[in-house]
């Protein structure tokens, strides 16, 4: 990858309306993914930088990678009969199972200054609007990213809520055990902006989704985030397994609130309970208006539309940009 990912993010965000700080942090992955799929596209959405997975050290290159499998672009839900795909239990029961499972996993070595976080992922958005029949939407292809673990440009408040992976992991290492205390610290770390119309539950969900992607998360810390997510008012688990963009089974945990147009979901592996990615689903019909003076017509959205999908395929920690686990 020969273009700095964070530079892409700032360029794509330049023309967007200013949402609150946690929502800005939440959407960076969406914007950088769109940049990889087509430099000519502009998306009107908040963004989140997705960071990456588990680490191990070995001589010149320190790596731990795992393939999470699958392939294929799914613009809508594909399921087998619900009787074979049921997710039993309430959201608190499901997330407690997840927390109890992941906290027993062995922690990987911590990355150090000078190393890079590697990620391979698959992302998809509806693309350009209005749609062009001359240029059909291409199938999404896996993209590779390298992010510097300790980047001084994104530390000590130099870029606001654009924090390096080192800063995020230090914050996560200091989280308390009590879920309510975790949420209090998370709200302070990603506070609402002035004039924010998000409910507290939406704000909590936005901030937690950023932190889930702040890999490599120690198993005990991931368990704390799951337990905190279970206490957010409005958090629900879909009662059946869904398919992610890579075609894998996933547990979908999202947030629903009165008047909400988009449900943002965290996708979790139903066996290992590791983070698989996320997606945004339209929950009520509405039209997206573009800035005044734009000749772009309103963009209609229908309930059930998948606005954004992101699937984490492989992760690792390497010694040099361009290295692969």
PDB file of C-alpha atoms in Angstrom:
ATOM      1  CA  UNK A   1       0.000   0.000   0.000  1.00  0.00           C
ATOM      2  CA  UNK A   2       1.715   3.159  -1.167  1.00  0.00           C
ATOM      3  CA  UNK A   3      -0.673   5.825   0.138  1.00  0.00           C
ATOM      4  CA  UNK A   4      -0.813   6.628   3.839  1.00  0.00           C
ATOM      5  CA  UNK A   5      -4.181   5.428   5.167  1.00  0.00           C
ATOM      6  CA  UNK A   6      -4.628   8.222   7.663  1.00  0.00           C
ATOM      7  CA  UNK A   7      -3.980  10.800   4.953  1.00  0.00           C
ATOM      8  CA  UNK A   8      -6.757   9.202   2.891  1.00  0.00           C
ATOM      9  CA  UNK A   9      -9.104   9.436   5.858  1.00  0.00           C
ATOM     10  CA  UNK A  10      -8.490  13.133   6.422  1.00  0.00           C
ATOM     11  CA  UNK A  11      -8.919  13.925   2.722  1.00  0.00           C
ATOM     12  CA  UNK A  12     -12.201  12.047   2.451  1.00  0.00           C
ATOM     13  CA  UNK A  13     -13.543  13.630   5.633  1.00  0.00           C
ATOM     14  CA  UNK A  14     -12.734  17.172   4.546  1.00  0.00           C
ATOM     15  CA  UNK A  15     -16.058  17.871   2.843  1.00  0.00           C
ATOM     16  CA  UNK A  16     -18.335  16.010   5.215  1.00  0.00           C
ATOM     17  CA  UNK A  17     -20.606  17.576   7.836  1.00  0.00           C
ATOM     18  CA  UNK A  18     -19.053  17.621  11.302  1.00  0.00           C
ATOM     19  CA  UNK A  19     -20.611  15.005  13.569  1.00  0.00           C
ATOM     20  CA  UNK A  20     -19.588  14.522  17.189  1.00  0.00           C
ATOM     21  CA  UNK A  21     -16.155  13.125  18.049  1.00  0.00           C
ATOM     22  CA  UNK A  22     -17.101   9.482  18.594  1.00  0.00           C
ATOM     23  CA  UNK A  23     -19.009   9.361  15.327  1.00  0.00           C
ATOM     24  CA  UNK A  24     -16.012  10.855  13.536  1.00  0.00           C
ATOM     25  CA  UNK A  25     -13.848   8.132  15.018  1.00  0.00           C
ATOM     26  CA  UNK A  26     -16.430   5.472  14.197  1.00  0.00           C
ATOM     27  CA  UNK A  27     -16.491   6.054  10.444  1.00  0.00           C
ATOM     28  CA  UNK A  28     -12.869   6.224   9.379  1.00  0.00           C
ATOM     29  CA  UNK A  29     -12.835   2.667   8.146  1.00  0.00           C
ATOM     30  CA  UNK A  30     -15.783   3.299   5.886  1.00  0.00           C
ATOM     31  CA  UNK A  31     -14.066   6.224   4.217  1.00  0.00           C
ATOM     32  CA  UNK A  32     -10.675   4.579   3.828  1.00  0.00           C
ATOM     33  CA  UNK A  33     -12.338   1.445   2.445  1.00  0.00           C
ATOM     34  CA  UNK A  34     -14.183   3.541  -0.118  1.00  0.00           C
ATOM     35  CA  UNK A  35     -10.878   5.164  -1.040  1.00  0.00           C
ATOM     36  CA  UNK A  36      -9.343   1.757  -1.723  1.00  0.00           C
ATOM     37  CA  UNK A  37     -12.301   0.660  -3.851  1.00  0.00           C
ATOM     38  CA  UNK A  38     -12.378   3.807  -6.011  1.00  0.00           C
ATOM     39  CA  UNK A  39     -10.650   7.135  -5.565  1.00  0.00           C
ATOM     40  CA  UNK A  40     -13.377   8.939  -7.512  1.00  0.00           C
ATOM     41  CA  UNK A  41     -16.119   8.206  -5.015  1.00  0.00           C
ATOM     42  CA  UNK A  42     -17.292  10.532  -2.280  1.00  0.00           C
ATOM     43  CA  UNK A  43     -19.381   9.225   0.573  1.00  0.00           C
ATOM     44  CA  UNK A  44     -21.485  11.347   2.836  1.00  0.00           C
ATOM     45  CA  UNK A  45     -20.983   9.481   6.066  1.00  0.00           C
ATOM     46  CA  UNK A  46     -19.066   9.504   9.293  1.00  0.00           C
ATOM     47  CA  UNK A  47     -16.106   7.150   9.403  1.00  0.00           C
ATOM     48  CA  UNK A  48     -14.071   4.878  11.522  1.00  0.00           C
ATOM     49  CA  UNK A  49     -10.543   3.572  11.242  1.00  0.00           C
ATOM     50  CA  UNK A  50     -10.564  -0.161  11.600  1.00  0.00           C
ATOM     51  CA  UNK A  51      -7.440  -1.405  13.266  1.00  0.00           C
ATOM     52  CA  UNK A  52      -6.222  -4.978  13.421  1.00  0.00           C
ATOM     53  CA  UNK A  53      -5.689  -8.230  15.265  1.00  0.00           C
ATOM     54  CA  UNK A  54      -3.370 -10.486  17.277  1.00  0.00           C
ATOM     55  CA  UNK A  55       0.440 -10.347  17.587  1.00  0.00           C
ATOM     56  CA  UNK A  56       3.410 -12.674  18.059  1.00  0.00           C
ATOM     57  CA  UNK A  57       7.156 -12.200  17.754  1.00  0.00           C
ATOM     58  CA  UNK A  58       9.555 -14.262  15.686  1.00  0.00           C
ATOM     59  CA  UNK A  59      13.094 -13.069  14.745  1.00  0.00           C
ATOM     60  CA  UNK A  60      13.006 -10.446  11.992  1.00  0.00           C
ATOM     61  CA  UNK A  61       9.207 -10.416  11.566  1.00  0.00           C
ATOM     62  CA  UNK A  62       6.826 -10.619  14.511  1.00  0.00           C
ATOM     63  CA  UNK A  63       3.558 -12.084  13.403  1.00  0.00           C
ATOM     64  CA  UNK A  64       0.377 -13.820  14.347  1.00  0.00           C
ATOM     65  CA  UNK A  65      -2.187 -14.192  11.602  1.00  0.00           C
ATOM     66  CA  UNK A  66      -5.247 -16.206  11.101  1.00  0.00           C
ATOM     67  CA  UNK A  67      -7.523 -16.656   8.134  1.00  0.00           C
ATOM     68  CA  UNK A  68     -11.144 -16.077   9.000  1.00  0.00           C
ATOM     69  CA  UNK A  69     -12.181 -17.690   5.743  1.00  0.00           C
ATOM     70  CA  UNK A  70     -14.905 -17.187   3.188  1.00  0.00           C
ATOM     71  CA  UNK A  71     -15.472 -15.017   0.193  1.00  0.00           C
ATOM     72  CA  UNK A  72     -18.246 -13.508  -1.867  1.00  0.00           C
ATOM     73  CA  UNK A  73     -20.295 -10.327  -1.947  1.00  0.00           C
ATOM     74  CA  UNK A  74     -23.702 -10.443  -0.312  1.00  0.00           C
ATOM     75  CA  UNK A  75     -25.820  -7.340  -0.622  1.00  0.00           C
ATOM     76  CA  UNK A  76     -28.703  -8.902   1.325  1.00  0.00           C
ATOM     77  CA  UNK A  77     -29.131 -11.531   4.010  1.00  0.00           C
ATOM     78  CA  UNK A  78     -28.808 -15.159   2.932  1.00  0.00           C
ATOM     79  CA  UNK A  79     -29.876 -17.676   5.538  1.00  0.00           C
ATOM     80  CA  UNK A  80     -30.834 -21.299   5.925  1.00  0.00           C
ATOM     81  CA  UNK A  81     -33.935 -22.196   7.963  1.00  0.00           C
ATOM     82  CA  UNK A  82     -33.966 -20.279  11.249  1.00  0.00           C
ATOM     83  CA  UNK A  83     -34.411 -23.467  13.270  1.00  0.00           C
ATOM     84  CA  UNK A  84     -30.794 -24.398  12.502  1.00  0.00           C
ATOM     85  CA  UNK A  85     -29.430 -20.883  12.950  1.00  0.00           C
ATOM     86  CA  UNK A  86     -31.035 -19.689  16.170  1.00  0.00           C
ATOM     87  CA  UNK A  87     -29.022 -17.577  18.602  1.00  0.00           C
ATOM     88  CA  UNK A  88     -30.393 -18.528  22.029  1.00  0.00           C
ATOM     89  CA  UNK A  89     -30.620 -16.166  24.980  1.00  0.00           C
ATOM     90  CA  UNK A  90     -30.925 -12.469  25.693  1.00  0.00           C
ATOM     91  CA  UNK A  91     -28.263  -9.973  24.645  1.00  0.00           C
ATOM     92  CA  UNK A  92     -26.797 -10.116  28.165  1.00  0.00           C
ATOM     93  CA  UNK A  93     -26.666 -13.920  28.089  1.00  0.00           C
ATOM     94  CA  UNK A  94     -25.096 -14.006  24.629  1.00  0.00           C
ATOM     95  CA  UNK A  95     -22.459 -11.402  25.461  1.00  0.00           C
ATOM     96  CA  UNK A  96     -21.688 -13.053  28.788  1.00  0.00           C
ATOM     97  CA  UNK A  97     -21.029 -16.303  26.907  1.00  0.00           C
ATOM     98  CA  UNK A  98     -18.778 -14.339  24.577  1.00  0.00           C
ATOM     99  CA  UNK A  99     -16.934 -12.674  27.453  1.00  0.00           C
ATOM    100  CA  UNK A 100     -16.494 -15.919  29.385  1.00  0.00           C
ATOM    101  CA  UNK A 101     -15.097 -17.618  26.278  1.00  0.00           C
ATOM    102  CA  UNK A 102     -12.630 -14.980  25.109  1.00  0.00           C
ATOM    103  CA  UNK A 103     -11.220 -14.211  28.550  1.00  0.00           C
ATOM    104  CA  UNK A 104      -9.896 -17.793  28.730  1.00  0.00           C
ATOM    105  CA  UNK A 105      -7.824 -17.315  25.565  1.00  0.00           C
ATOM    106  CA  UNK A 106      -4.070 -16.923  25.773  1.00  0.00           C
ATOM    107  CA  UNK A 107      -2.941 -13.316  25.260  1.00  0.00           C
ATOM    108  CA  UNK A 108      -0.543 -12.613  22.431  1.00  0.00           C
ATOM    109  CA  UNK A 109       2.660 -10.588  22.804  1.00  0.00           C
ATOM    110  CA  UNK A 110       2.264  -6.814  22.862  1.00  0.00           C
ATOM    111  CA  UNK A 111       3.521  -4.926  19.774  1.00  0.00           C
ATOM    112  CA  UNK A 112       6.248  -2.349  20.299  1.00  0.00           C
ATOM    113  CA  UNK A 113       7.348   0.950  18.760  1.00  0.00           C
ATOM    114  CA  UNK A 114       8.671   0.494  15.258  1.00  0.00           C
ATOM    115  CA  UNK A 115       6.278  -2.300  14.342  1.00  0.00           C
ATOM    116  CA  UNK A 116       3.280  -2.193  12.035  1.00  0.00           C
ATOM    117  CA  UNK A 117      -0.260  -3.502  12.351  1.00  0.00           C
ATOM    118  CA  UNK A 118      -1.255  -5.535   9.287  1.00  0.00           C
ATOM    119  CA  UNK A 119      -4.851  -6.083   8.229  1.00  0.00           C
ATOM    120  CA  UNK A 120      -6.620  -7.814   5.368  1.00  0.00           C
ATOM    121  CA  UNK A 121     -10.279  -7.036   5.028  1.00  0.00           C
ATOM    122  CA  UNK A 122     -13.248  -6.964   2.699  1.00  0.00           C
ATOM    123  CA  UNK A 123     -15.503  -3.891   2.609  1.00  0.00           C
ATOM    124  CA  UNK A 124     -18.512  -2.833   0.575  1.00  0.00           C
ATOM    125  CA  UNK A 125     -20.798   0.174   0.242  1.00  0.00           C
ATOM    126  CA  UNK A 126     -23.621   0.836  -2.254  1.00  0.00           C
ATOM    127  CA  UNK A 127     -21.154   2.987  -4.225  1.00  0.00           C
ATOM    128  CA  UNK A 128     -21.816   6.060  -6.317  1.00  0.00           C
ATOM    129  CA  UNK A 129     -25.144   7.840  -6.438  1.00  0.00           C
ATOM    130  CA  UNK A 130     -26.977   8.139  -8.775  1.00  0.00           C
ATOM    131  CA  UNK A 131     -26.113   4.636  -9.904  1.00  0.00           C
ATOM    132  CA  UNK A 132     -24.613   4.238 -13.352  1.00  0.00           C
ATOM    133  CA  UNK A 133     -25.725   1.477 -15.699  1.00  0.00           C
ATOM    134  CA  UNK A 134     -22.620   2.122 -17.786  1.00  0.00           C
ATOM    135  CA  UNK A 135     -20.351   1.273 -14.866  1.00  0.00           C
ATOM    136  CA  UNK A 136     -21.838  -1.558 -12.798  1.00  0.00           C
ATOM    137  CA  UNK A 137     -20.764  -1.860  -9.192  1.00  0.00           C
ATOM    138  CA  UNK A 138     -17.641  -4.083  -9.007  1.00  0.00           C
ATOM    139  CA  UNK A 139     -17.387  -7.000  -6.634  1.00  0.00           C
ATOM    140  CA  UNK A 140     -15.420  -6.018  -3.523  1.00  0.00           C
ATOM    141  CA  UNK A 141     -11.906  -7.387  -3.332  1.00  0.00           C
ATOM    142  CA  UNK A 142      -9.793  -7.982  -0.222  1.00  0.00           C
ATOM    143  CA  UNK A 143      -7.609  -5.009   0.654  1.00  0.00           C
ATOM    144  CA  UNK A 144      -4.406  -5.004   2.711  1.00  0.00           C
ATOM    145  CA  UNK A 145      -3.483  -2.187   5.098  1.00  0.00           C
ATOM    146  CA  UNK A 146      -0.466  -1.393   7.241  1.00  0.00           C
ATOM    147  CA  UNK A 147      -0.759   1.069  10.146  1.00  0.00           C
ATOM    148  CA  UNK A 148       2.172   2.153  12.283  1.00  0.00           C
ATOM    149  CA  UNK A 149       1.630   0.921  15.847  1.00  0.00           C
ATOM    150  CA  UNK A 150       3.240   3.940  17.549  1.00  0.00           C
ATOM    151  CA  UNK A 151       2.772   6.935  15.252  1.00  0.00           C
ATOM    152  CA  UNK A 152       3.798  10.253  16.897  1.00  0.00           C
ATOM    153  CA  UNK A 153       1.558  12.171  14.483  1.00  0.00           C
ATOM    154  CA  UNK A 154      -1.489  10.724  16.213  1.00  0.00           C
ATOM    155  CA  UNK A 155      -0.450  10.907  19.846  1.00  0.00           C
ATOM    156  CA  UNK A 156      -0.716  13.474  22.648  1.00  0.00           C
ATOM    157  CA  UNK A 157      -3.816  15.054  21.115  1.00  0.00           C
ATOM    158  CA  UNK A 158      -2.120  16.182  17.904  1.00  0.00           C
ATOM    159  CA  UNK A 159      -5.008  14.925  15.785  1.00  0.00           C
ATOM    160  CA  UNK A 160      -7.902  15.132  18.229  1.00  0.00           C
ATOM    161  CA  UNK A 161      -9.679  11.783  18.344  1.00  0.00           C
ATOM    162  CA  UNK A 162      -7.355  10.329  15.688  1.00  0.00           C
ATOM    163  CA  UNK A 163      -5.284   8.283  18.138  1.00  0.00           C
ATOM    164  CA  UNK A 164      -2.470   5.864  17.419  1.00  0.00           C
ATOM    165  CA  UNK A 165      -3.017   2.193  18.114  1.00  0.00           C
ATOM    166  CA  UNK A 166      -0.556   2.443  20.999  1.00  0.00           C
ATOM    167  CA  UNK A 167      -2.649   5.151  22.683  1.00  0.00           C
ATOM    168  CA  UNK A 168      -5.877   3.201  22.217  1.00  0.00           C
ATOM    169  CA  UNK A 169      -4.395  -0.006  23.637  1.00  0.00           C
ATOM    170  CA  UNK A 170      -2.991   1.858  26.636  1.00  0.00           C
ATOM    171  CA  UNK A 171      -6.472   3.228  27.287  1.00  0.00           C
ATOM    172  CA  UNK A 172      -7.976  -0.262  26.983  1.00  0.00           C
ATOM    173  CA  UNK A 173      -5.392  -1.749  29.339  1.00  0.00           C
ATOM    174  CA  UNK A 174      -6.588   0.628  32.073  1.00  0.00           C
ATOM    175  CA  UNK A 175     -10.300  -0.204  31.836  1.00  0.00           C
ATOM    176  CA  UNK A 176     -11.920  -1.262  35.138  1.00  0.00           C
ATOM    177  CA  UNK A 177     -13.872  -4.490  35.621  1.00  0.00           C
ATOM    178  CA  UNK A 178     -17.262  -2.878  36.307  1.00  0.00           C
ATOM    179  CA  UNK A 179     -19.259  -2.436  33.041  1.00  0.00           C
ATOM    180  CA  UNK A 180     -20.799   0.856  34.193  1.00  0.00           C
ATOM    181  CA  UNK A 181     -17.342   2.228  34.974  1.00  0.00           C
ATOM    182  CA  UNK A 182     -16.116   1.061  31.568  1.00  0.00           C
ATOM    183  CA  UNK A 183     -18.889   2.997  29.824  1.00  0.00           C
ATOM    184  CA  UNK A 184     -18.123   6.098  31.874  1.00  0.00           C
ATOM    185  CA  UNK A 185     -14.476   6.025  30.767  1.00  0.00           C
ATOM    186  CA  UNK A 186     -15.423   5.312  27.159  1.00  0.00           C
ATOM    187  CA  UNK A 187     -17.796   8.311  27.071  1.00  0.00           C
ATOM    188  CA  UNK A 188     -15.017  10.534  28.380  1.00  0.00           C
ATOM    189  CA  UNK A 189     -12.580   9.152  25.803  1.00  0.00           C
ATOM    190  CA  UNK A 190     -15.000   9.723  22.912  1.00  0.00           C
ATOM    191  CA  UNK A 191     -17.314  12.505  24.155  1.00  0.00           C
ATOM    192  CA  UNK A 192     -20.374  13.772  22.303  1.00  0.00           C
ATOM    193  CA  UNK A 193     -19.912  16.954  20.353  1.00  0.00           C
ATOM    194  CA  UNK A 194     -21.953  20.074  21.013  1.00  0.00           C
ATOM    195  CA  UNK A 195     -25.391  19.823  19.499  1.00  0.00           C
ATOM    196  CA  UNK A 196     -25.208  16.057  19.076  1.00  0.00           C
ATOM    197  CA  UNK A 197     -28.605  14.478  18.399  1.00  0.00           C
ATOM    198  CA  UNK A 198     -27.445  10.991  19.338  1.00  0.00           C
ATOM    199  CA  UNK A 199     -28.918   9.333  22.389  1.00  0.00           C
ATOM    200  CA  UNK A 200     -26.516   8.148  25.064  1.00  0.00           C
ATOM    201  CA  UNK A 201     -27.039   4.575  23.874  1.00  0.00           C
ATOM    202  CA  UNK A 202     -26.164   5.467  20.282  1.00  0.00           C
ATOM    203  CA  UNK A 203     -23.099   7.330  21.492  1.00  0.00           C
ATOM    204  CA  UNK A 204     -21.983   4.359  23.579  1.00  0.00           C
ATOM    205  CA  UNK A 205     -22.428   2.002  20.635  1.00  0.00           C
ATOM    206  CA  UNK A 206     -20.457   4.289  18.307  1.00  0.00           C
ATOM    207  CA  UNK A 207     -17.535   4.541  20.703  1.00  0.00           C
ATOM    208  CA  UNK A 208     -17.480   0.839  21.578  1.00  0.00           C
ATOM    209  CA  UNK A 209     -17.437  -0.135  17.911  1.00  0.00           C
ATOM    210  CA  UNK A 210     -14.261   1.916  17.461  1.00  0.00           C
ATOM    211  CA  UNK A 211     -12.630   0.195  20.401  1.00  0.00           C
ATOM    212  CA  UNK A 212     -13.571  -3.318  19.256  1.00  0.00           C
ATOM    213  CA  UNK A 213     -11.419  -2.660  16.192  1.00  0.00           C
ATOM    214  CA  UNK A 214      -8.444  -1.442  18.238  1.00  0.00           C
ATOM    215  CA  UNK A 215      -6.531  -4.673  17.870  1.00  0.00           C
ATOM    216  CA  UNK A 216      -4.665  -6.525  19.218  1.00  0.00           C
ATOM    217  CA  UNK A 217      -7.024  -6.400  22.202  1.00  0.00           C
ATOM    218  CA  UNK A 218      -5.978  -8.579  25.160  1.00  0.00           C
ATOM    219  CA  UNK A 219      -8.608 -11.283  25.870  1.00  0.00           C
ATOM    220  CA  UNK A 220      -9.490  -9.866  29.297  1.00  0.00           C
ATOM    221  CA  UNK A 221     -10.068  -6.431  27.774  1.00  0.00           C
ATOM    222  CA  UNK A 222     -12.276  -7.796  24.991  1.00  0.00           C
ATOM    223  CA  UNK A 223     -14.370  -9.519  27.667  1.00  0.00           C
ATOM    224  CA  UNK A 224     -14.795  -6.175  29.463  1.00  0.00           C
ATOM    225  CA  UNK A 225     -16.007  -4.531  26.261  1.00  0.00           C
ATOM    226  CA  UNK A 226     -18.557  -7.296  25.656  1.00  0.00           C
ATOM    227  CA  UNK A 227     -19.927  -6.954  29.181  1.00  0.00           C
ATOM    228  CA  UNK A 228     -20.085  -3.171  28.842  1.00  0.00           C
ATOM    229  CA  UNK A 229     -21.908  -3.449  25.498  1.00  0.00           C
ATOM    230  CA  UNK A 230     -24.515  -5.711  27.115  1.00  0.00           C
ATOM    231  CA  UNK A 231     -25.478  -2.912  29.531  1.00  0.00           C
ATOM    232  CA  UNK A 232     -26.030  -0.191  26.904  1.00  0.00           C
ATOM    233  CA  UNK A 233     -29.765   0.616  26.751  1.00  0.00           C
ATOM    234  CA  UNK A 234     -31.225  -0.427  23.409  1.00  0.00           C
ATOM    235  CA  UNK A 235     -28.593  -3.060  22.617  1.00  0.00           C
ATOM    236  CA  UNK A 236     -30.125  -6.149  21.008  1.00  0.00           C
ATOM    237  CA  UNK A 237     -28.897  -9.422  19.548  1.00  0.00           C
ATOM    238  CA  UNK A 238     -30.431 -10.740  16.330  1.00  0.00           C
ATOM    239  CA  UNK A 239     -32.178 -14.020  17.177  1.00  0.00           C
ATOM    240  CA  UNK A 240     -30.580 -15.879  14.261  1.00  0.00           C
ATOM    241  CA  UNK A 241     -27.125 -16.061  12.747  1.00  0.00           C
ATOM    242  CA  UNK A 242     -26.442 -13.694   9.851  1.00  0.00           C
ATOM    243  CA  UNK A 243     -23.929 -13.831   7.013  1.00  0.00           C
ATOM    244  CA  UNK A 244     -21.126 -11.318   6.891  1.00  0.00           C
ATOM    245  CA  UNK A 245     -19.638  -9.936   3.674  1.00  0.00           C
ATOM    246  CA  UNK A 246     -17.192 -12.872   3.513  1.00  0.00           C
ATOM    247  CA  UNK A 247     -20.056 -15.366   3.754  1.00  0.00           C
ATOM    248  CA  UNK A 248     -19.318 -16.427   7.337  1.00  0.00           C
ATOM    249  CA  UNK A 249     -21.874 -17.102  10.055  1.00  0.00           C
ATOM    250  CA  UNK A 250     -21.956 -14.314  12.610  1.00  0.00           C
ATOM    251  CA  UNK A 251     -23.818 -13.146  15.704  1.00  0.00           C
ATOM    252  CA  UNK A 252     -25.121  -9.618  15.093  1.00  0.00           C
ATOM    253  CA  UNK A 253     -25.286  -7.271  18.086  1.00  0.00           C
ATOM    254  CA  UNK A 254     -26.724  -3.860  17.332  1.00  0.00           C
ATOM    255  CA  UNK A 255     -28.350  -0.839  18.915  1.00  0.00           C
ATOM    256  CA  UNK A 256     -31.975   0.172  18.369  1.00  0.00           C
ATOM    257  CA  UNK A 257     -33.446   3.465  19.521  1.00  0.00           C
ATOM    258  CA  UNK A 258     -36.646   5.381  18.833  1.00  0.00           C
ATOM    259  CA  UNK A 259     -36.399   7.361  15.606  1.00  0.00           C
ATOM    260  CA  UNK A 260     -33.150   5.685  14.587  1.00  0.00           C
ATOM    261  CA  UNK A 261     -32.605   5.365  10.829  1.00  0.00           C
ATOM    262  CA  UNK A 262     -29.534   3.120  10.805  1.00  0.00           C
ATOM    263  CA  UNK A 263     -28.728   0.125  12.986  1.00  0.00           C
ATOM    264  CA  UNK A 264     -24.989  -0.282  13.498  1.00  0.00           C
ATOM    265  CA  UNK A 265     -24.023  -3.843  14.289  1.00  0.00           C
ATOM    266  CA  UNK A 266     -20.945  -5.592  15.637  1.00  0.00           C
ATOM    267  CA  UNK A 267     -20.451  -9.050  14.120  1.00  0.00           C
ATOM    268  CA  UNK A 268     -19.041 -11.814  16.336  1.00  0.00           C
ATOM    269  CA  UNK A 269     -17.893 -15.346  15.508  1.00  0.00           C
ATOM    270  CA  UNK A 270     -20.495 -17.757  16.983  1.00  0.00           C
ATOM    271  CA  UNK A 271     -17.822 -20.297  18.001  1.00  0.00           C
ATOM    272  CA  UNK A 272     -14.742 -18.335  19.103  1.00  0.00           C
ATOM    273  CA  UNK A 273     -16.623 -15.102  19.906  1.00  0.00           C
ATOM    274  CA  UNK A 274     -13.883 -13.060  18.272  1.00  0.00           C
ATOM    275  CA  UNK A 275     -14.698  -9.808  16.456  1.00  0.00           C
ATOM    276  CA  UNK A 276     -15.417 -10.426  12.740  1.00  0.00           C
ATOM    277  CA  UNK A 277     -16.354  -6.945  11.551  1.00  0.00           C
ATOM    278  CA  UNK A 278     -19.426  -4.760  11.392  1.00  0.00           C
ATOM    279  CA  UNK A 279     -22.224  -3.511   9.179  1.00  0.00           C
ATOM    280  CA  UNK A 280     -24.811  -0.741   8.966  1.00  0.00           C
ATOM    281  CA  UNK A 281     -28.435  -1.624   8.161  1.00  0.00           C
ATOM    282  CA  UNK A 282     -31.170   0.872   7.280  1.00  0.00           C
ATOM    283  CA  UNK A 283     -34.118   0.306   9.634  1.00  0.00           C
ATOM    284  CA  UNK A 284     -36.595   2.858   8.257  1.00  0.00           C
ATOM    285  CA  UNK A 285     -37.196   4.410   4.848  1.00  0.00           C
ATOM    286  CA  UNK A 286     -35.664   7.841   4.405  1.00  0.00           C
ATOM    287  CA  UNK A 287     -33.868  10.106   1.922  1.00  0.00           C
ATOM    288  CA  UNK A 288     -30.328  11.358   2.272  1.00  0.00           C
ATOM    289  CA  UNK A 289     -29.971  14.989   1.175  1.00  0.00           C
ATOM    290  CA  UNK A 290     -26.745  16.418  -0.205  1.00  0.00           C
ATOM    291  CA  UNK A 291     -25.232  19.842   0.574  1.00  0.00           C
ATOM    292  CA  UNK A 292     -26.985  22.963  -0.643  1.00  0.00           C
ATOM    293  CA  UNK A 293     -25.963  23.826  -4.191  1.00  0.00           C
ATOM    294  CA  UNK A 294     -25.159  20.236  -5.102  1.00  0.00           C
ATOM    295  CA  UNK A 295     -26.747  18.904  -8.287  1.00  0.00           C
ATOM    296  CA  UNK A 296     -26.901  15.396  -6.794  1.00  0.00           C
ATOM    297  CA  UNK A 297     -30.503  14.246  -6.257  1.00  0.00           C
ATOM    298  CA  UNK A 298     -31.687  12.909  -2.913  1.00  0.00           C
ATOM    299  CA  UNK A 299     -30.581   9.364  -2.220  1.00  0.00           C
ATOM    300  CA  UNK A 300     -33.486   7.136  -1.112  1.00  0.00           C
ATOM    301  CA  UNK A 301     -32.852   4.363   1.398  1.00  0.00           C
ATOM    302  CA  UNK A 302     -35.209   1.489   2.134  1.00  0.00           C
ATOM    303  CA  UNK A 303     -35.508  -0.477   5.358  1.00  0.00           C
ATOM    304  CA  UNK A 304     -33.282  -3.535   5.063  1.00  0.00           C
ATOM    305  CA  UNK A 305     -30.677  -1.895   2.818  1.00  0.00           C
ATOM    306  CA  UNK A 306     -27.094  -2.704   3.794  1.00  0.00           C
ATOM    307  CA  UNK A 307     -25.370   0.669   3.839  1.00  0.00           C
ATOM    308  CA  UNK A 308     -21.914  -0.570   4.804  1.00  0.00           C
ATOM    309  CA  UNK A 309     -20.240  -3.925   5.430  1.00  0.00           C
ATOM    310  CA  UNK A 310     -16.766  -4.662   6.734  1.00  0.00           C
ATOM    311  CA  UNK A 311     -15.256  -8.136   7.207  1.00  0.00           C
ATOM    312  CA  UNK A 312     -11.915  -8.682   8.928  1.00  0.00           C
ATOM    313  CA  UNK A 313     -10.135 -11.532   7.125  1.00  0.00           C
ATOM    314  CA  UNK A 314      -6.652 -11.653   8.681  1.00  0.00           C
ATOM    315  CA  UNK A 315      -4.526  -9.625  11.058  1.00  0.00           C
ATOM    316  CA  UNK A 316      -0.999  -9.551  12.373  1.00  0.00           C
ATOM    317  CA  UNK A 317       1.915  -7.532  13.706  1.00  0.00           C
ATOM    318  CA  UNK A 318       4.958  -7.178  11.462  1.00  0.00           C
ATOM    319  CA  UNK A 319       8.298  -5.414  11.623  1.00  0.00           C
ATOM    320  CA  UNK A 320       8.067  -3.499   8.341  1.00  0.00           C
ATOM    321  CA  UNK A 321       5.356  -1.915   6.208  1.00  0.00           C
ATOM    322  CA  UNK A 322       4.732  -4.316   3.328  1.00  0.00           C
ATOM    323  CA  UNK A 323       5.545  -7.438   5.375  1.00  0.00           C
ATOM    324  CA  UNK A 324       2.810 -10.051   5.607  1.00  0.00           C
ATOM    325  CA  UNK A 325       2.236 -12.524   8.410  1.00  0.00           C
TER     326      UNK A 325
END
